[in-house]
Coordinates of C-alpha atoms and ligand atoms in Angstrom, one line a residue:
X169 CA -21.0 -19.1 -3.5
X170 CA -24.0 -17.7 -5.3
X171 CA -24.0 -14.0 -7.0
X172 CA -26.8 -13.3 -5.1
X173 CA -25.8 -14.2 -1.8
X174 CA -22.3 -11.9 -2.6
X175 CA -24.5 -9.5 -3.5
X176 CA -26.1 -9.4 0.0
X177 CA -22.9 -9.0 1.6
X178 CA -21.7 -6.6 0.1
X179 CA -25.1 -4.7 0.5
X180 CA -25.2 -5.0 4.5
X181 CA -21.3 -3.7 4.2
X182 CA -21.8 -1.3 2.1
X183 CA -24.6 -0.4 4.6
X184 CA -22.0 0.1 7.8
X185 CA -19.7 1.9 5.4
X186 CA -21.6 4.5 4.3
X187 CA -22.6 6.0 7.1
X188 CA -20.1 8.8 9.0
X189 CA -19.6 6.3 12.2
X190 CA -20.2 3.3 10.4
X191 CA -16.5 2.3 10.6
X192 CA -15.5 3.6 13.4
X193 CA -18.1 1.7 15.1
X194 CA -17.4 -1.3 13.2
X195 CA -14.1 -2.0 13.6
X196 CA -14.3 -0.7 17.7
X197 CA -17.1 -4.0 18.1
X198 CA -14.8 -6.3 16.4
X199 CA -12.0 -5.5 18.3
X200 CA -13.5 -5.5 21.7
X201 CA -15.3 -8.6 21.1
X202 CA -12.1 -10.3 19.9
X203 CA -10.7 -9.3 23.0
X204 CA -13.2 -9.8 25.3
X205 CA -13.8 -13.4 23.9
X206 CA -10.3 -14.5 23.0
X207 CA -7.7 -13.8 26.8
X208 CA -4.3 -12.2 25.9
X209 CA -5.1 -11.1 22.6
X210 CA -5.2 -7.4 23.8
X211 CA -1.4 -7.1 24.0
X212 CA -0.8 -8.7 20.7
X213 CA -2.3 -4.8 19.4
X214 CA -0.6 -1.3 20.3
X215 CA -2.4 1.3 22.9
X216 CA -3.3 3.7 20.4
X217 CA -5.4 1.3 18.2
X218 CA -6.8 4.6 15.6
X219 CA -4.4 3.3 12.5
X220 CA -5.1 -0.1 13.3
X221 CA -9.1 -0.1 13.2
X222 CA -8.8 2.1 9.8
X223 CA -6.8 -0.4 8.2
X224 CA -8.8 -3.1 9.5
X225 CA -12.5 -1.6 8.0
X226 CA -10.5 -0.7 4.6
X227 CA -9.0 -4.2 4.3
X228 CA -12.7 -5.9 5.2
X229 CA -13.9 -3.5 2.5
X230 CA -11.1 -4.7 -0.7
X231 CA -12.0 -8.3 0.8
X232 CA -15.7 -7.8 0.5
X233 CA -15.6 -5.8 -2.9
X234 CA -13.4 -8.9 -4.3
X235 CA -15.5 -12.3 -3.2
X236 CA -16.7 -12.6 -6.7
X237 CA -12.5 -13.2 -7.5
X238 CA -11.8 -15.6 -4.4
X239 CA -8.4 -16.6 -5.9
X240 CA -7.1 -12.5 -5.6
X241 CA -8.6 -12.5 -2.0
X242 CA -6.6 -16.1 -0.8
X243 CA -3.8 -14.1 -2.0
X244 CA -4.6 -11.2 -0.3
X245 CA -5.6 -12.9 2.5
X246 CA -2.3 -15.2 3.0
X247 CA -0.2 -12.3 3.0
X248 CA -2.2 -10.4 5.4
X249 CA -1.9 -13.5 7.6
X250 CA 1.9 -14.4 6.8
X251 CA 2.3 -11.0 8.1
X252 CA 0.5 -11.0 10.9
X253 CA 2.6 -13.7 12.7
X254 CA 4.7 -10.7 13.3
X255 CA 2.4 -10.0 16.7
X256 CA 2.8 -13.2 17.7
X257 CA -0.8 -14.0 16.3
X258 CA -1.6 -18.1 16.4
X259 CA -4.3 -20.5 14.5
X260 CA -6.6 -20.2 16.8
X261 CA -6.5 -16.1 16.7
X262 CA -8.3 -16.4 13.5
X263 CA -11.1 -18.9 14.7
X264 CA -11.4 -15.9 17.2
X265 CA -11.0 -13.2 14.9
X266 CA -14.1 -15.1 12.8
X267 CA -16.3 -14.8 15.4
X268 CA -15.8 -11.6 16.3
X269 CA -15.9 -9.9 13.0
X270 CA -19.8 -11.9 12.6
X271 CA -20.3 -10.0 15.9
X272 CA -19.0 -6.8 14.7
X273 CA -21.3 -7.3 11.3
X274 CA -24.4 -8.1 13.0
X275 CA -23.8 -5.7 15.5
X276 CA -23.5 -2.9 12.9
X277 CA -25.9 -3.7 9.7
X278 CA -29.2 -1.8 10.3
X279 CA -31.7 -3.9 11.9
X280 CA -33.9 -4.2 8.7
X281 CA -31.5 -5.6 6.3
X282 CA -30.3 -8.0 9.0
X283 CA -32.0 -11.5 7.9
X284 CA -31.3 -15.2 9.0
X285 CA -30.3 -15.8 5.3
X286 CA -27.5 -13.3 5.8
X287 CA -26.4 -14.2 8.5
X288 CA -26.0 -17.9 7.1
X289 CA -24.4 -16.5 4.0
X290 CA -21.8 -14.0 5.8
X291 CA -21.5 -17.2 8.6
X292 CA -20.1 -19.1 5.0
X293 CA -17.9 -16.0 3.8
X294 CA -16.1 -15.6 7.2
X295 CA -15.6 -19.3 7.5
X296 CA -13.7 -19.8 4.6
X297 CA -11.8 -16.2 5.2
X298 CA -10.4 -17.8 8.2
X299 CA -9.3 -21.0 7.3
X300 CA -7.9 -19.1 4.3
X301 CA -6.1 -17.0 6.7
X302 CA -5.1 -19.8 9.4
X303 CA -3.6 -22.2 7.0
X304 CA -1.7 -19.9 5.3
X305 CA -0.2 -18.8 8.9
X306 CA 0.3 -22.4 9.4
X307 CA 2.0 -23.3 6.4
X308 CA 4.4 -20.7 6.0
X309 CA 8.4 -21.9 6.3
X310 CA 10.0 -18.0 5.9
X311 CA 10.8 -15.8 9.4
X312 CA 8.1 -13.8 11.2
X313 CA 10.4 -11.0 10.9
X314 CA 14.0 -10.3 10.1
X315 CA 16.1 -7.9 11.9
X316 CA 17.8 -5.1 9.6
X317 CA 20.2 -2.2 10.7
X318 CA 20.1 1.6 8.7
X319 CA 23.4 2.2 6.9
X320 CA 21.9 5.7 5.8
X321 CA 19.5 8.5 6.5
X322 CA 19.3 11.2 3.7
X323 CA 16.8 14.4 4.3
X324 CA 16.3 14.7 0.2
X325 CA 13.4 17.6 1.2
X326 CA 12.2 18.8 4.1
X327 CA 9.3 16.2 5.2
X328 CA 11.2 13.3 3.1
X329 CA 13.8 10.9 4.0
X330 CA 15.6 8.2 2.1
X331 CA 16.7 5.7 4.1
X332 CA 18.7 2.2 3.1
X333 CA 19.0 -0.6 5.2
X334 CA 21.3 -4.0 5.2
X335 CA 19.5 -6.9 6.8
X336 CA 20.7 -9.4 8.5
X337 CA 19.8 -12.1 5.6
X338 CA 18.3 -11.1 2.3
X339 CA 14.4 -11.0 2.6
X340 CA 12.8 -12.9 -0.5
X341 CA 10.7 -10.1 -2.4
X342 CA 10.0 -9.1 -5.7
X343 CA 10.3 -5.3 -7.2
X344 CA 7.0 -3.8 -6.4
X345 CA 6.8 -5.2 -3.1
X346 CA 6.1 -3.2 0.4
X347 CA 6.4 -4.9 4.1
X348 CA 5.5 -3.6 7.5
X349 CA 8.7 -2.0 9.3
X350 CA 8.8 -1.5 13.4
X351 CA 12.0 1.3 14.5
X352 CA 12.7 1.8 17.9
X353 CA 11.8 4.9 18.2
X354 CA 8.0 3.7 18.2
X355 CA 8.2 0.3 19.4
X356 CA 5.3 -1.8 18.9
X357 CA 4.3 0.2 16.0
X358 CA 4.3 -1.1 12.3
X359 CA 3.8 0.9 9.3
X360 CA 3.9 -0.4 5.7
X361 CA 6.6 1.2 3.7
X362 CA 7.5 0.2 -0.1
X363 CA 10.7 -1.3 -1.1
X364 CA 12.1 1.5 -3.8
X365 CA 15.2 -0.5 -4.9
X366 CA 14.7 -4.4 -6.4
X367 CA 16.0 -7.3 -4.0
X368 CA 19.9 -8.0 -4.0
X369 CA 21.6 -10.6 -2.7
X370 CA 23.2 -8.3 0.2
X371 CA 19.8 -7.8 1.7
X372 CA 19.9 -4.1 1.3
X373 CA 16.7 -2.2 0.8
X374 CA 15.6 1.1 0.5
X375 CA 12.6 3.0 1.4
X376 CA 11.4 6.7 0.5
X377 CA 9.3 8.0 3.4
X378 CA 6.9 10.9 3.5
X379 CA 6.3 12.9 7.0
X380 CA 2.7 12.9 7.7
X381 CA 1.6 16.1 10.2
X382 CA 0.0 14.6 13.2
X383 CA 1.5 10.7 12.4
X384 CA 2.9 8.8 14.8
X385 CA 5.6 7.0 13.2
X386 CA 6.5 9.3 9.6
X387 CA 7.7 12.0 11.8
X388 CA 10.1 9.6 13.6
X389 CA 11.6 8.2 10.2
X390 CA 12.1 11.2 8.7
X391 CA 13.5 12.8 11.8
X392 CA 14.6 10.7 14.0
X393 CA 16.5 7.7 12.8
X394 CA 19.8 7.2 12.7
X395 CA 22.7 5.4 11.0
X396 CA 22.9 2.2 13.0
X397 CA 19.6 1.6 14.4
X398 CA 18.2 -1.7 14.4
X399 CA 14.5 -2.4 12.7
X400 CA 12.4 -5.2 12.3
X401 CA 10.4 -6.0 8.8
X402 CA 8.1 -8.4 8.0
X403 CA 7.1 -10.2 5.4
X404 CA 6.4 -9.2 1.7
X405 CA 3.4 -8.2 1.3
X406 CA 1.8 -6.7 -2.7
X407 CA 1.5 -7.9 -5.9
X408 CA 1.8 -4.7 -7.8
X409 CA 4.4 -6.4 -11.1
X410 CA 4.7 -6.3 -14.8
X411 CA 3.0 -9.1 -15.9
X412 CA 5.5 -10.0 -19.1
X413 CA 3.1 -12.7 -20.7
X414 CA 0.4 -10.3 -21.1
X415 CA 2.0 -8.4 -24.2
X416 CA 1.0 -5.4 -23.0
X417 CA 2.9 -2.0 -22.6
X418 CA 2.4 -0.3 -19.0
X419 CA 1.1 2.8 -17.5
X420 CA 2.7 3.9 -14.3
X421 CA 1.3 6.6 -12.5
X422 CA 2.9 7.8 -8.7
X423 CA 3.0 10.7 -6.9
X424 CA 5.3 11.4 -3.5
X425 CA 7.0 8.7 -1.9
X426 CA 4.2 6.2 -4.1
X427 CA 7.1 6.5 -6.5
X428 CA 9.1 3.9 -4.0
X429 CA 7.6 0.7 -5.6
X430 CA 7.7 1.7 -9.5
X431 CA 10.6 2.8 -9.1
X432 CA 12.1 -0.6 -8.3
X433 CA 10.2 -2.5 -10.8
X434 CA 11.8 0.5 -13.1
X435 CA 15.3 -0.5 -11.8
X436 CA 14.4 -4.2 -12.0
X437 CA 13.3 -3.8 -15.7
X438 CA 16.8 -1.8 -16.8
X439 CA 18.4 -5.1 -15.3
X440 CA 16.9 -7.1 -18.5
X441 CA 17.3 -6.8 -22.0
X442 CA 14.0 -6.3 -23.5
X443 CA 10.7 -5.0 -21.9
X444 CA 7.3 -3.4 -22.9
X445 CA 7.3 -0.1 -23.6
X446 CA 6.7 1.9 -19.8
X447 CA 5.0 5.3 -19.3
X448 CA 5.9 6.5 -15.5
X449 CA 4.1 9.6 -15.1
X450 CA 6.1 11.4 -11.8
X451 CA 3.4 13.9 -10.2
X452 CA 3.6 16.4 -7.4
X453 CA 2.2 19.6 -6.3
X454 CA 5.6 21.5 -6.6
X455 CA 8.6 20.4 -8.8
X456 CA 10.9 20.3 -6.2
X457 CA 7.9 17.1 -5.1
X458 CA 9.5 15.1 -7.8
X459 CA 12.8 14.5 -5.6
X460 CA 13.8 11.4 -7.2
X461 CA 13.3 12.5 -11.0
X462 CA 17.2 12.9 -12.1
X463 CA 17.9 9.3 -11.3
X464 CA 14.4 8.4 -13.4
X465 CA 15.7 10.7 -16.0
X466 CA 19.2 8.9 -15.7
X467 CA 17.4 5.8 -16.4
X468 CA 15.2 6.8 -19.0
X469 CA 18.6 8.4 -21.0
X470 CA 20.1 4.7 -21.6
X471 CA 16.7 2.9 -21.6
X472 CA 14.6 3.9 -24.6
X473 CA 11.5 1.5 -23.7
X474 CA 11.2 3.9 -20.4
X475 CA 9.2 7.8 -20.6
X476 CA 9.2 9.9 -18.0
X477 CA 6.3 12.5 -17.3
X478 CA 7.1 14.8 -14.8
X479 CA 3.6 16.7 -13.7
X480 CA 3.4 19.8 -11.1
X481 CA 0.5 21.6 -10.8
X482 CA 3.0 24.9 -10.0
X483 CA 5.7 25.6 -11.7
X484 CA 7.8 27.9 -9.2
X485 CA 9.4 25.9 -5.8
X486 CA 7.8 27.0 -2.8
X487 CA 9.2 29.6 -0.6
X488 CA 9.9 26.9 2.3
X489 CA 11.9 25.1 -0.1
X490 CA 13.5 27.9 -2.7
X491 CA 15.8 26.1 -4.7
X492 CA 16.1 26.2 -8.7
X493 CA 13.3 24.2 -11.0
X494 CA 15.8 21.7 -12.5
X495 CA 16.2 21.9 -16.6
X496 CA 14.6 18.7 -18.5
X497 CA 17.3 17.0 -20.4
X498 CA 17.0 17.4 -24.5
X499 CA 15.6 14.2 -25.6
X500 CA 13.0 13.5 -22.7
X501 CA 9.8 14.6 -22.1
X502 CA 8.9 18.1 -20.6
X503 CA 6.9 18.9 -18.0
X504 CA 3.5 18.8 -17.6
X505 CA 1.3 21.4 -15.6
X506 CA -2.2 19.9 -13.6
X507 CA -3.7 17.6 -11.6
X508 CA -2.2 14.2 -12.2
X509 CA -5.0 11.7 -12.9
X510 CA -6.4 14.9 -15.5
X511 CA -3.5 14.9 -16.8
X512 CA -2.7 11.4 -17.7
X513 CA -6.3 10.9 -19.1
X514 CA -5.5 13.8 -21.5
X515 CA -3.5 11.2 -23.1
X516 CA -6.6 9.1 -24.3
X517 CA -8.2 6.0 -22.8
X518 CA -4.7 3.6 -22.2
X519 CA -6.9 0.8 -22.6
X520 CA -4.2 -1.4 -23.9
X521 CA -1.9 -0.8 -20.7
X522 CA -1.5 -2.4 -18.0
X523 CA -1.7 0.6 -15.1
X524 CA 0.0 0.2 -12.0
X525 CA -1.2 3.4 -9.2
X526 CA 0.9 4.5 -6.3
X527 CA 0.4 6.9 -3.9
X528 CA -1.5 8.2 -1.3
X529 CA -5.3 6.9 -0.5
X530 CA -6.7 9.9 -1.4
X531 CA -4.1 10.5 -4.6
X532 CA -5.3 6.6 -5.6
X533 CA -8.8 7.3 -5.9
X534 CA -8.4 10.7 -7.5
X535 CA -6.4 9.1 -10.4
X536 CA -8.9 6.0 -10.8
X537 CA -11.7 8.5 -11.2
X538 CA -10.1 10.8 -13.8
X539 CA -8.8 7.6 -15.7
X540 CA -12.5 5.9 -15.6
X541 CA -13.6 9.3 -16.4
X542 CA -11.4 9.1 -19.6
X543 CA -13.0 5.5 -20.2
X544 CA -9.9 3.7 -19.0
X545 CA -11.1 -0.1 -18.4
X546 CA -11.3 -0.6 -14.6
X547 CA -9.7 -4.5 -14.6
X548 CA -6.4 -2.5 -16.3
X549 CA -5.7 -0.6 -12.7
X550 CA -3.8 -2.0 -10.0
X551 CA -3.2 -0.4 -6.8
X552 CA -2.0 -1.6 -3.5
X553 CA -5.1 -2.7 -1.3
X554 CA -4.7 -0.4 1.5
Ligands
LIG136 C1 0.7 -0.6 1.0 C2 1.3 0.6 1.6 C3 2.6 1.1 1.3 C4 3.1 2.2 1.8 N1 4.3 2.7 1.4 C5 4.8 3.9 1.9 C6 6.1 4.4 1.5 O1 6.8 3.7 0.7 N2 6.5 5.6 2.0 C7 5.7 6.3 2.9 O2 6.1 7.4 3.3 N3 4.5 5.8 3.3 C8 4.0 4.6 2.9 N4 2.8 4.2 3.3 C9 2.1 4.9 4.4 C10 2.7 4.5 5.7 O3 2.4 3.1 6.0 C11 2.0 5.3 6.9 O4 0.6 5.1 6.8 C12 2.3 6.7 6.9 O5 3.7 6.9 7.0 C13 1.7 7.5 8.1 O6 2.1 6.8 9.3 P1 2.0 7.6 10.6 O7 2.3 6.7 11.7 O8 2.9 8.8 10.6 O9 0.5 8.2 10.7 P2 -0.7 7.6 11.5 O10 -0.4 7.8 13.0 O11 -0.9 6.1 11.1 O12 -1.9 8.4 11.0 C14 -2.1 9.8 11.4 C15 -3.1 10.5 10.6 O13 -2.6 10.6 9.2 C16 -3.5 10.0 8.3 N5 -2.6 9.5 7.2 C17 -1.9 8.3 7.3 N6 -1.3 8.1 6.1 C18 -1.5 9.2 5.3 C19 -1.1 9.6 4.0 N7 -0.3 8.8 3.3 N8 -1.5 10.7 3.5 C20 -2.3 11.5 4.3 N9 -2.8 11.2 5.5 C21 -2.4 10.1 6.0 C22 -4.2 9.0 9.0 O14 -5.5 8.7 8.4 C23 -4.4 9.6 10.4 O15 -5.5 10.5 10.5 C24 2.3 3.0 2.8 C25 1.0 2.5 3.1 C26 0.5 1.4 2.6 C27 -0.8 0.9 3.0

């Protein structure tokens, strides 16, 4: 497909997202015309549909932003659609799905920009989005979902939980990878979480979970769920991963529970004899944040290719959580005090890294920003799309 005609898209879509109810609006036509047009698709979607229709308009958006690089959108797209097989969604969902989401675009790109050109040109870019999406659906030989049971809950601060599952056969992942998780608690409910230990052949996993105020599901997993509960995960989804061939050292840079996926490339990498050098810089608002720094620090001790940055902003515990600021090691590196993404551009441009972001949305583009800011090459940073 032309430039130009990329270009246009992107235009009318920047156009809805701009605006305060662009989205909102947006993604509320596509859904209702999807279900209005395509019977019994409503109960493949929860009740409350507020999470859904913000990750919808952010995943349109990374597709849209991307057409110039169709091979990282397939990719993007075939796991989005792998995974939705999960709801029980079917071929012909898609071909729905297509016609809707011209619907919602026409419906929501101001009049004036609206042209039978673009039309014929966004007609071309949601065609091959959904055979993109339907044949990779169709094609795909691994489970929907496979069924897991917790073997431990552990409350490591007050709004974070560890929690390690066994399933019922090993899922096939790689280290860096995140998949969509539904607990009984909230049936009916997925939410992406990020594998923080590398695949085994025992199928256990691990996640690190953050309790969001006002969630729906965080609170539960951090609350409520107990040894012996039975989950359902789907499939793999991310390509956040070291690429080895590329010669280059890495920048890691996570804050929170983002730690979860760098974490188990981290573990992945101590598995192996060599490796390029790794900066992980750990951040968090309060030290006791960095909850999982003594095992990275136990790493880093017997791994010399691996530093560890810890960075607070404060440098005192909060009062909610009042325990001692833990020593740094001799031999590793000290703490640093600041925002994070100020913090790690301090260190010069890392041009010659490979950077690899995790975190929340709002932690993500902070850090981008600061990093561009510093004149860090924009093609170096990976995040995960959503
Ligand atoms: C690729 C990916 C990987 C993820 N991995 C992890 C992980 O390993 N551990 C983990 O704890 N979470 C992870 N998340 C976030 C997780 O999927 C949920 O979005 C989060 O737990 C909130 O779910 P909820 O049901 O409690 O909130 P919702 O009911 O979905 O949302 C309630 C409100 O909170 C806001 N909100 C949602 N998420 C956040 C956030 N992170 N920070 C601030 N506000 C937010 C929403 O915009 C909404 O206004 C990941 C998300 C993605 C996209």
């Amino acid at each position: 497909m032309e430039t130009f005609a990329i270009a246009r898209v992107q235009l009318s879509f920047a156009s809805i997202a701009a605006t305060a109810t662009g989205p909102e609006r947006f993604a509320s036509a596509f859904y209702t015309t999807l279900w209005s047009e395509s019977s019994g698709t409503r109960e493949l979607f929860p009740a409350g549909m507020e999470s859904m229709r913000h990750r919808f308009t952010t995943a349109i958006g990374w597709v849209v932003n991307r057409l110039t690089d169709f091979d990282a959108v397939e990719a993007f797209l075939g796991q989005l659609a792998r995974d939705h097989r999960k709801y029980g969604v079917r071929p012909e969902h898609f071909r729905a799905a297509g016609y809707a989401l011209l619907f919602a675009v026409r419906e929501c790109t101001p009049f004036i920009l609206w042209t039978a050109a673009l039309e014929r040109t966004w007609a071309e870019v949601i065609g091959r989005l959904v055979e993109t999406m339907a044949t990779a659906a169709a094609t795909d030989d691994l489970p929907a979902v496979w069924g897991a049971t917790v073997v431990g809950h552990e409350r490591v601060l007050p709004d974070v939980a560890i929690i390690r599952l066994e399933t019922d056969t090993p899922i096939p992942h790689y280290a860096g990878q995140y998949m969509s998780v539904q607990i009984p608690q909230r049936p009916h409910m997925w939410r992406y979480l990020s594998a923080a230990i590398p695949p085994n052949p025992h199928g256990q996993i691990e996640f690190h979970v953050r309790r969001v105020s006002s969630g729906w599901v965080s609170p539960a997993l951090v609350n409520e769920v107990r040894v012996g509960d039975r989950w359902l995960i789907g499939p793999p989804l991310g390509g956040l991963r070291v690429d080895r061939d590329s010669g280059q050292d890495v920048l890691m840079i996570a804050s929170g529970t983002g730690l979860a996926p760098l974490r188990a490339q981290i573990m992945e990498m101590a598995m192996r004899g060599t490796n390029p050098r790794v900066h992980l810089f750990y951040g968090g608002k309060y030290p006791c944040d960095l909850y999982d720094l003594e095992t990275l620090w136990q790493i880093a001790m017997t791994n010399p290719w691996l530093t560890v940055v810890p960075v607070v902003e404060e440098n005192e515990n909060p009062w909610w959580h009042p325990v001692p600021v833990r020593e740094t090691p001799k031999g590793l590196h000290r703490t640093m005090y600041g925002k994070l993404g100020k913090v790690v551009g301090q260190f010069g441009t890392w041009s010659d890294r490979q950077i690899q972001i995790a975190g929340s949305p709002s932690m993500i583009r902070t850090t981008i920003y600061a990093l561009s800011a510093a004149g860090t090459p924009r093609q170096n940073i990976s995040f995960d799309p959503l």
